[in-house]
Coordinates of C-alpha atoms and ligand atoms in Angstrom, one line a residue:
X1 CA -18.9 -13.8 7.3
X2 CA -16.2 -16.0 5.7
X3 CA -17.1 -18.9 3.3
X4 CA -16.3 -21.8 1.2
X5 CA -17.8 -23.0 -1.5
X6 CA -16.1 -25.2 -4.2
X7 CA -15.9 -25.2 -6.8
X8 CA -16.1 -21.1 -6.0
X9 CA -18.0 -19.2 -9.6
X10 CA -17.7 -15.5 -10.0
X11 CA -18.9 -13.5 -13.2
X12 CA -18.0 -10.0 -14.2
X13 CA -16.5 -7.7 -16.7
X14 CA -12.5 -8.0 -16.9
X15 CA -10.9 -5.1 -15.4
X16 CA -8.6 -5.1 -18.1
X17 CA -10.4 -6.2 -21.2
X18 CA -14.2 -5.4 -20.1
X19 CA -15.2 -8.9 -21.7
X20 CA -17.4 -10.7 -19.8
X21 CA -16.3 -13.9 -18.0
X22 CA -16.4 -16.8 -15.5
X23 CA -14.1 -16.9 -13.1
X24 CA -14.2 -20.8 -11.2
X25 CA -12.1 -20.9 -8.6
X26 CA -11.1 -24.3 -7.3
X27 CA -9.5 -24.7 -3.5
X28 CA -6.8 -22.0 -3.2
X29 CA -6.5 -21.7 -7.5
X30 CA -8.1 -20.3 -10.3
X31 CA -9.6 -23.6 -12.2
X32 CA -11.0 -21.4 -15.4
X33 CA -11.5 -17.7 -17.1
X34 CA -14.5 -18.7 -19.7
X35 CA -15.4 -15.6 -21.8
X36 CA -19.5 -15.6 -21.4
X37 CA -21.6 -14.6 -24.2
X38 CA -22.2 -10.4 -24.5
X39 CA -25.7 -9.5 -23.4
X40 CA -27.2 -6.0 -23.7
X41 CA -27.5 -5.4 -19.9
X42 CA -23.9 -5.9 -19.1
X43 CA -23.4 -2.4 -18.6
X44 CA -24.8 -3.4 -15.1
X45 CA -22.5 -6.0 -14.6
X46 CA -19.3 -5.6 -11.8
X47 CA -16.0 -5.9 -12.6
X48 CA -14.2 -8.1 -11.8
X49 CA -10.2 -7.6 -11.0
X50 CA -7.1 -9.5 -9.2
X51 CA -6.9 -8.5 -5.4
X52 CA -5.9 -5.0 -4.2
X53 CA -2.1 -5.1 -2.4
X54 CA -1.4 -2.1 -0.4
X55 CA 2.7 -1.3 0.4
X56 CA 1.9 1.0 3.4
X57 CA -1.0 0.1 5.8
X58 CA -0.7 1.6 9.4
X59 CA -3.8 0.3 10.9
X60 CA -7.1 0.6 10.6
X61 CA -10.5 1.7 12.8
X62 CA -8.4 3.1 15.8
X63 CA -5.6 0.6 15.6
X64 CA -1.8 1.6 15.3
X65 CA 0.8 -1.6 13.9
X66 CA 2.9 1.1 16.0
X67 CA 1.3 0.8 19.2
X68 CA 3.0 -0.3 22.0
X69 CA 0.1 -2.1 23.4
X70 CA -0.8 -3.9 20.3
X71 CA -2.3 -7.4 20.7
X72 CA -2.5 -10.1 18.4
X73 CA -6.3 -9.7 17.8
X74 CA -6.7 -6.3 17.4
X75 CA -3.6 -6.4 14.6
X76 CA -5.5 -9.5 13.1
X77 CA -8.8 -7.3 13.2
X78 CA -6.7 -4.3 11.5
X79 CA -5.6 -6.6 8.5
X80 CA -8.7 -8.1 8.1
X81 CA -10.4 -5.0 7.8
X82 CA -9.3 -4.4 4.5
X83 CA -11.0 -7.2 2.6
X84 CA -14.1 -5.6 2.5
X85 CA -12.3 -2.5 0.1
X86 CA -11.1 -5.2 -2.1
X87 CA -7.0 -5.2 -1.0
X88 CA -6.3 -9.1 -0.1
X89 CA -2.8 -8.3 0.7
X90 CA -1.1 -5.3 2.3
X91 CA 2.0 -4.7 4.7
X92 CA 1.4 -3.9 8.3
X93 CA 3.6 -0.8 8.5
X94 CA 4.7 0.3 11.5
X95 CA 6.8 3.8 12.1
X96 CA 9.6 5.4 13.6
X97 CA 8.9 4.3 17.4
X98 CA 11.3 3.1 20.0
X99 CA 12.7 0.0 19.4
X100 CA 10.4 -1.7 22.5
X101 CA 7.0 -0.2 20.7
X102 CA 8.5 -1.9 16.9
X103 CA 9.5 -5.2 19.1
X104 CA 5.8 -5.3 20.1
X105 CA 4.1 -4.3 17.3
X106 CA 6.4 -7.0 15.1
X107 CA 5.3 -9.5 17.8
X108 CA 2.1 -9.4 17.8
X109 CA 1.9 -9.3 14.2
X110 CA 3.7 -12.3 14.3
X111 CA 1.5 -13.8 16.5
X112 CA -1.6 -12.9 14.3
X113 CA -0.2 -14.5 11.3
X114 CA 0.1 -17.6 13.2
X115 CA -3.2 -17.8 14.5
X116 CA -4.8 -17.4 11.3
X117 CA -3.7 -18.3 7.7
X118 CA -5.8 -15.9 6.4
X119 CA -3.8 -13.2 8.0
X120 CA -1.2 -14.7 7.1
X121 CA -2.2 -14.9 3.7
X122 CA -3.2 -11.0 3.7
X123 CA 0.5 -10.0 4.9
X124 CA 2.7 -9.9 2.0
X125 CA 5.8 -9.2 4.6
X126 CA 6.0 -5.8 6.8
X127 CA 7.3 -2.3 5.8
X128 CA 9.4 -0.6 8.6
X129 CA 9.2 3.2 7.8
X130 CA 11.9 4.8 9.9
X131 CA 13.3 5.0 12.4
X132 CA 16.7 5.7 10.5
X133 CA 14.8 9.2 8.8
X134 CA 15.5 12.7 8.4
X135 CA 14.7 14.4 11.6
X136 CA 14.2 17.6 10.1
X137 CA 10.4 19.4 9.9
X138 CA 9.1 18.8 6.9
X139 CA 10.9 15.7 5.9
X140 CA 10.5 13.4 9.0
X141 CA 6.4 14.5 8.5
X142 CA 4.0 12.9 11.3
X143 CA 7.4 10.5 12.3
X144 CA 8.2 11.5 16.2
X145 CA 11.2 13.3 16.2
X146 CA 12.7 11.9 19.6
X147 CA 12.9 8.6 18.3
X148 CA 14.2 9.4 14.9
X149 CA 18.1 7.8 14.8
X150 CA 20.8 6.9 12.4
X151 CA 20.7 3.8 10.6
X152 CA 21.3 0.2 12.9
X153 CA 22.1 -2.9 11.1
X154 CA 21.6 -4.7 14.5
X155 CA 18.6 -3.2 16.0
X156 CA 17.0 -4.0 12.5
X157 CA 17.9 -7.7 12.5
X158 CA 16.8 -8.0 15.8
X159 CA 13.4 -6.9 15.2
X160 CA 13.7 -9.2 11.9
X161 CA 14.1 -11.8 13.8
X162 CA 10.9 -10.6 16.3
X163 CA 8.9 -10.6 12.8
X164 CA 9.7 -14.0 12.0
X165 CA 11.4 -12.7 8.9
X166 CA 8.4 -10.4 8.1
X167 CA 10.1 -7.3 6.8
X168 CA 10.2 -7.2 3.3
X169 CA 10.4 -3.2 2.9
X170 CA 11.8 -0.7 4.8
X171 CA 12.1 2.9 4.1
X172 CA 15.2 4.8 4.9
X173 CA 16.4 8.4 4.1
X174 CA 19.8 8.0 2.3
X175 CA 21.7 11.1 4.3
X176 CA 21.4 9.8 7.5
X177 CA 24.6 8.2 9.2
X178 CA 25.5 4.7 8.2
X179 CA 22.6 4.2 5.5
X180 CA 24.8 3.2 2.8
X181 CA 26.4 0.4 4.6
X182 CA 22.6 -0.2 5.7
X183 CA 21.0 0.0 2.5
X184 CA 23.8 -2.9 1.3
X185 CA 23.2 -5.1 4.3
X186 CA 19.1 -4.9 3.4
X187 CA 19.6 -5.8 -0.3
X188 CA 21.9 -8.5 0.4
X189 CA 19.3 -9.9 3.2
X190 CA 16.1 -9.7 0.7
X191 CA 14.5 -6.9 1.8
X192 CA 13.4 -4.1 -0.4
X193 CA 15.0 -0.4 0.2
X194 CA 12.7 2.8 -0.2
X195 CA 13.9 6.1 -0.5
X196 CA 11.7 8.3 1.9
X197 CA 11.3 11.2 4.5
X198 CA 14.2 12.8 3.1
X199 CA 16.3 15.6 2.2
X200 CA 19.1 14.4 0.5
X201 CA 21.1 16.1 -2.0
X202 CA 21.0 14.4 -5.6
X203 CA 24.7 12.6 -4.7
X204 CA 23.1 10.9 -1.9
X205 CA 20.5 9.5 -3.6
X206 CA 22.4 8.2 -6.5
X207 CA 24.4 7.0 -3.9
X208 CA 21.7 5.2 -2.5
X209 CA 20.3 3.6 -5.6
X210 CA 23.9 2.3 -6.4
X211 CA 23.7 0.9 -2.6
X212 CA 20.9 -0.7 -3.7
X213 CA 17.4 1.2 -3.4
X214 CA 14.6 0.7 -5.8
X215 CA 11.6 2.4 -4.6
X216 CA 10.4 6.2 -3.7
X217 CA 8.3 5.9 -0.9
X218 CA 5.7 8.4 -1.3
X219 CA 7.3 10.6 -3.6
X220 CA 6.1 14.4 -3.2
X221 CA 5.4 13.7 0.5
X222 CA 7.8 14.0 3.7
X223 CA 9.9 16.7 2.2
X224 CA 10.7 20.0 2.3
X225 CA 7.9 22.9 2.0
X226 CA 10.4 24.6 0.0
X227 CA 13.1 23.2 -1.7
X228 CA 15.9 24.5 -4.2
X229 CA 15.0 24.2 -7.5
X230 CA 17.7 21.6 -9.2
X231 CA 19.4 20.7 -6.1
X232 CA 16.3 18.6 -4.5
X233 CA 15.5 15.3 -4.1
X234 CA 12.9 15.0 -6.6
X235 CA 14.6 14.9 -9.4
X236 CA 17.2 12.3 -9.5
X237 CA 14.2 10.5 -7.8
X238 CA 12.3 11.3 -11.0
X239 CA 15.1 10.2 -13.2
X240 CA 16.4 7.2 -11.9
X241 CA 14.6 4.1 -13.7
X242 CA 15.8 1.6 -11.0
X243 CA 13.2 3.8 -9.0
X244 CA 9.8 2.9 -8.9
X245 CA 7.8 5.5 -7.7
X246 CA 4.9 5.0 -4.9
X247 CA 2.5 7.9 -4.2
X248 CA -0.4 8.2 -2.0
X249 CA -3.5 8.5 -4.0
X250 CA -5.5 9.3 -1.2
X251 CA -6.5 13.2 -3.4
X252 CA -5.4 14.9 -0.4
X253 CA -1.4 14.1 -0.5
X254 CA -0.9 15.2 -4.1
X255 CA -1.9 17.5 -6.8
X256 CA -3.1 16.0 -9.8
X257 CA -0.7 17.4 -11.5
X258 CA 2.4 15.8 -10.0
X259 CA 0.9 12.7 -10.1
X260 CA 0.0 13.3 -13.8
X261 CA 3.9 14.2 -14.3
X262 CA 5.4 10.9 -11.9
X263 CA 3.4 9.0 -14.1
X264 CA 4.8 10.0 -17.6
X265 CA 8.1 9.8 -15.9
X266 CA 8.2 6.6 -14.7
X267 CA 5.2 5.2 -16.6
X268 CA 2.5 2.3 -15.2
X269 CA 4.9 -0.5 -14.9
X270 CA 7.2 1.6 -12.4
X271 CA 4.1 3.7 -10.3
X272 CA 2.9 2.0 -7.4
X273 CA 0.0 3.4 -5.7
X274 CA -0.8 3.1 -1.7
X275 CA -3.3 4.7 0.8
X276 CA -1.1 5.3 3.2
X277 CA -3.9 4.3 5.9
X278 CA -3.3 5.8 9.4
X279 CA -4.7 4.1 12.3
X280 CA -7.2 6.2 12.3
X281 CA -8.2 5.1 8.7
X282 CA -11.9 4.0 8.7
X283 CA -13.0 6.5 11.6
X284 CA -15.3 9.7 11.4
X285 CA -14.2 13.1 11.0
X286 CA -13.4 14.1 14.5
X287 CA -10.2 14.5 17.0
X288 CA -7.9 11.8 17.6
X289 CA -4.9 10.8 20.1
X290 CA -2.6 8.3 20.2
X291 CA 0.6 7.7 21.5
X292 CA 2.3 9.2 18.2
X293 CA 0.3 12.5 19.1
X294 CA -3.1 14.4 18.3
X295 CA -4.3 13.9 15.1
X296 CA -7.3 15.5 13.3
X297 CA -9.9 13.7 10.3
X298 CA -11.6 16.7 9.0
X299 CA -15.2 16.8 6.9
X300 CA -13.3 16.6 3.6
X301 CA -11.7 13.3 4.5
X302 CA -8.2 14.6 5.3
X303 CA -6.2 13.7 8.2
X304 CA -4.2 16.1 9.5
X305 CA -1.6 16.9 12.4
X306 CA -4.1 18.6 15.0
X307 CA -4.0 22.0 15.2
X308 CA -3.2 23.2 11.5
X309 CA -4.1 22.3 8.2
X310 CA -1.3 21.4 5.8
X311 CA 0.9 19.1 8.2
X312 CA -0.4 15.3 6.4
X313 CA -0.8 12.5 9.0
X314 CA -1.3 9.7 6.7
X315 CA -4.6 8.8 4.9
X316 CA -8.3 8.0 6.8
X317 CA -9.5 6.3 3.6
X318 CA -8.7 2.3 2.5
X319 CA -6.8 1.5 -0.9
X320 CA -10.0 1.0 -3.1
X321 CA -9.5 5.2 -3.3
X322 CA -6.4 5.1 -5.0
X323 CA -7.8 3.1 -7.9
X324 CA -10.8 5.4 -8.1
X325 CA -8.3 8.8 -7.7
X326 CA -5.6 7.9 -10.6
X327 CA -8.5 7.5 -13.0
X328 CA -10.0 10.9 -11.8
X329 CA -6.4 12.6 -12.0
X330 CA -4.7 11.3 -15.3
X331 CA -7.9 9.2 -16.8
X332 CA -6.2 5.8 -17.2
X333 CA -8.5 2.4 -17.4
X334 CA -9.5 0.5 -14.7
X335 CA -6.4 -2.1 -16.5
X336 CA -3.9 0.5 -15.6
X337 CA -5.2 1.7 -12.6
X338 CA -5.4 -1.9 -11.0
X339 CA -2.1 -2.9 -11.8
X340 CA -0.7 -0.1 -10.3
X341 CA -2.7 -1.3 -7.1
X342 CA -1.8 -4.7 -7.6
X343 CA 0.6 -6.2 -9.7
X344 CA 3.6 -3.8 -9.3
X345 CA 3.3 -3.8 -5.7
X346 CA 3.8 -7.6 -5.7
X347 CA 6.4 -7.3 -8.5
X348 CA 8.1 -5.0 -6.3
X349 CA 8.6 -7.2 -3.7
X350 CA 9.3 -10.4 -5.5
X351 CA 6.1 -12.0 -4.8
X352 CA 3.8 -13.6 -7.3
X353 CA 1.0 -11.4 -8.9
X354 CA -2.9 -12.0 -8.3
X355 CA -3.8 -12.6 -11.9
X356 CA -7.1 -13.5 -13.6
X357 CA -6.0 -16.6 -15.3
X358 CA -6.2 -20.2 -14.9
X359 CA -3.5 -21.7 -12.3
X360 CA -3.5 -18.1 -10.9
X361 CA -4.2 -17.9 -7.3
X362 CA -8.1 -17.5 -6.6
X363 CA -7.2 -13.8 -4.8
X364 CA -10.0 -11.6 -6.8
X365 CA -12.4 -9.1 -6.2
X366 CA -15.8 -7.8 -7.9
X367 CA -16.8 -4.2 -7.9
X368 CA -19.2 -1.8 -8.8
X369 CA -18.5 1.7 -9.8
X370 CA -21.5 3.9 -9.4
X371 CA -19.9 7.3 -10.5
X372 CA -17.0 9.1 -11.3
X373 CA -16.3 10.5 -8.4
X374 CA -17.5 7.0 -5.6
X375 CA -15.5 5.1 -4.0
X376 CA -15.8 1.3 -5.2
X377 CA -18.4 -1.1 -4.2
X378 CA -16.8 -4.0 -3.6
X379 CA -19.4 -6.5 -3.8
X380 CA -17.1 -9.8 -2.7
X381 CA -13.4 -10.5 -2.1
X382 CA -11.9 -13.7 -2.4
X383 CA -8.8 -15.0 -1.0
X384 CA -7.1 -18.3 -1.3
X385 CA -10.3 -19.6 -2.3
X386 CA -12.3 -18.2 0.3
X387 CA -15.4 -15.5 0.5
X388 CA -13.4 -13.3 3.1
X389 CA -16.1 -10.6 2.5
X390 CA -19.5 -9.8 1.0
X391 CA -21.4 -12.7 -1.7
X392 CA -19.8 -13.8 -5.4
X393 CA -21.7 -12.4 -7.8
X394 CA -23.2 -15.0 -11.0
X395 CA -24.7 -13.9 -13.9
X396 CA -28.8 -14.0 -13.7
Ligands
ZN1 ZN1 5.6 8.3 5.5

């Protein structure tokens, strides 16, 4: 499946521009972005856009980063799995579990990364979501509540340490005990704080932000049914600039509607979009169990907590979705809808953005788009260089 050519030549429309270009990719770099001459038939053409990067990635085709048992292959298989939906780099995100099932899972990722630099290429650092979360129903969402704790500085550098310094996010609700002191320990270590599965009064969260928070992990999601109408979370979320704002743009987790408001809010620069793939991501509608519990992928593409229908479980669709789903739901251009799938998510956490230009890092994909309403067709997806899925497409 994988290959290497090089020099490496790709043609397309620009995602953010629409001009037509060459794209020659030499060794792990982007040689040159010639503009080609405008045909008639290039209407037909793909796009062509930097890679896809993906905050919050659970596993994929029946693998859990979560899982106790998780082995080095099957987490290398997991990551991999997402090249062929265009994302080249994503964090393995593994949830509130005991701290022997988060050892693992860190391990093993580990261990994947150093068996393959492509991998390790993919895995822009790991996103621990939980365990320090609110415990209550409705906040802590599909998170098992018997593992759910208060904030541990120690524990945490301990499975730091298991990661080989992996952990670049970690999601945290702000009322739990000793997340201040947590939040400050994070920052001053490198990694990036999220606000999320939460319940917190506004104080807490401003407190939180002046601890040293800058992201909303899935704003809209893992709170409250019913909440009071100033007093909430939401809106010193929704106020704060320092935030940026992630949402799952799966079209199941949120209205289009709130989205439509988060983004006037906080505008492209400061909206990051994410799948929020569940393990069960890439599988047919159908029952599913797993150590975190039963879980449900219905017709429609939902995945739900077995058992009812409004209780969220994560996504069962891959990030291409998301850039497909904030076009549908606020009709922005393919430029805004890809940064917000790409660029901000690596701003976020301090790494160096795919871009399309010369001396940028050959991390790229080509798509089609066949209607309004399909998923991408991601005709090839390039990484450091290499084909890791499908064949560059040239101009005839
Ligand atoms: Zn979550």
């Amino acid at each position: 499946m994988i290959s290497v050519a090089d020099p490496l030549v790709l043609d397309g429309r620009r995602y953010d521009t629409g001009e037509p270009v060459r794209v020659v990719c030499r060794g792990a770099s982007i040689e040159s972005v010639e503009p080609l001459p405008v045909r008639e038939s290039i209407e037909t053409w793909p796009w062509i856009a930097p890679g896809l990067f993906d905050l919050q990635i659970n596993g994929h085709g029946g693998v859990w980063f979560c899982d106790p048992q998780l082995t080095a292959e099957q987490a290398s298989r997991a990551i991999a799995a997402y090249w062929r939906f265009g994302v080249t780099r994503l964090c393995p995100t593994l949830i509130t579990s005991s701290f022997e099932a988060l050892a693992a899972g860190f391990a093993a990722i580990r261990a994947a990364c150093e068996a393959d630099p492509l991998v390790d290429a993919t895995v822009a650092g790991c996103h621990l979501e939980g365990p320090y979360l609110s415990g209550l129903d409705g906040p802590r969402g599909a998170h098992p509540k018997d593992q759910i704790r208060p904030a541990d500085w120690d524990e945490f550098s301990r499975l730091q340490a298991l990661s080989g310094q992996r952990i670049r996010l970690v999601t945290i609700a702000p009322e739990v005990e000793g997340a201040e002191a947590f939040i400050r320990q994070a920052v001053s270590a490198g990694v990036v704080v999220s606000i999320g599965h939460t319940a917190a009064n506004p104080e807490q969260i401003r407190q939180a932000v002046a601890a040293g928070a800058r992201c909303s992990t899935h704003l809209g999601n893992g709170c409250l049914a019913q909440i009071h109408r100033h007093q909430n979370h939401l809106w010193p979320q929704l106020a704060e600039p320092k935030l940026t704002c992630c949402l799952i743009l799966d079209g199941h987790h949120l209205p289009a509607d709130f989205v439509q408001v988060c983004l006037q809010v906080k505008g492209v620069s400061n909206t990051v979009l994410t799948c929020d793939a569940a393990g069960w991501a890439g599988c047919p509608p159908g029952n599913y169990s797993c150590h975190l519990g039963q879980s449900e992928i219905l017709e429609s593409g939902k995945l739900v907590v077995a058992g009812q229908r409004e209780l969220l479980a994560g996504s069962a669709d891959e990030t291409d979705v998301c850039v497909t789903k904030i076009r549908e739901f606020t009709g922005v251009g393919w430029r805004e809808a890809i940064d917000m799938t790409s660029r901000n998510p690596a701003k976020l956490l301090g790494c160096e953005p795919a871009r399309l230009r010369r001396g940028g890092r050959a991390e790229l994909f080509q798509f089609t788009h066949a209607s309004a309403t399909a998923r991408l067709g991601v005709l090839s997806t390039v990484l450091n260089g290499v084909v890791v899925h499908g064949q560059p497409w040239q101009s005839p």
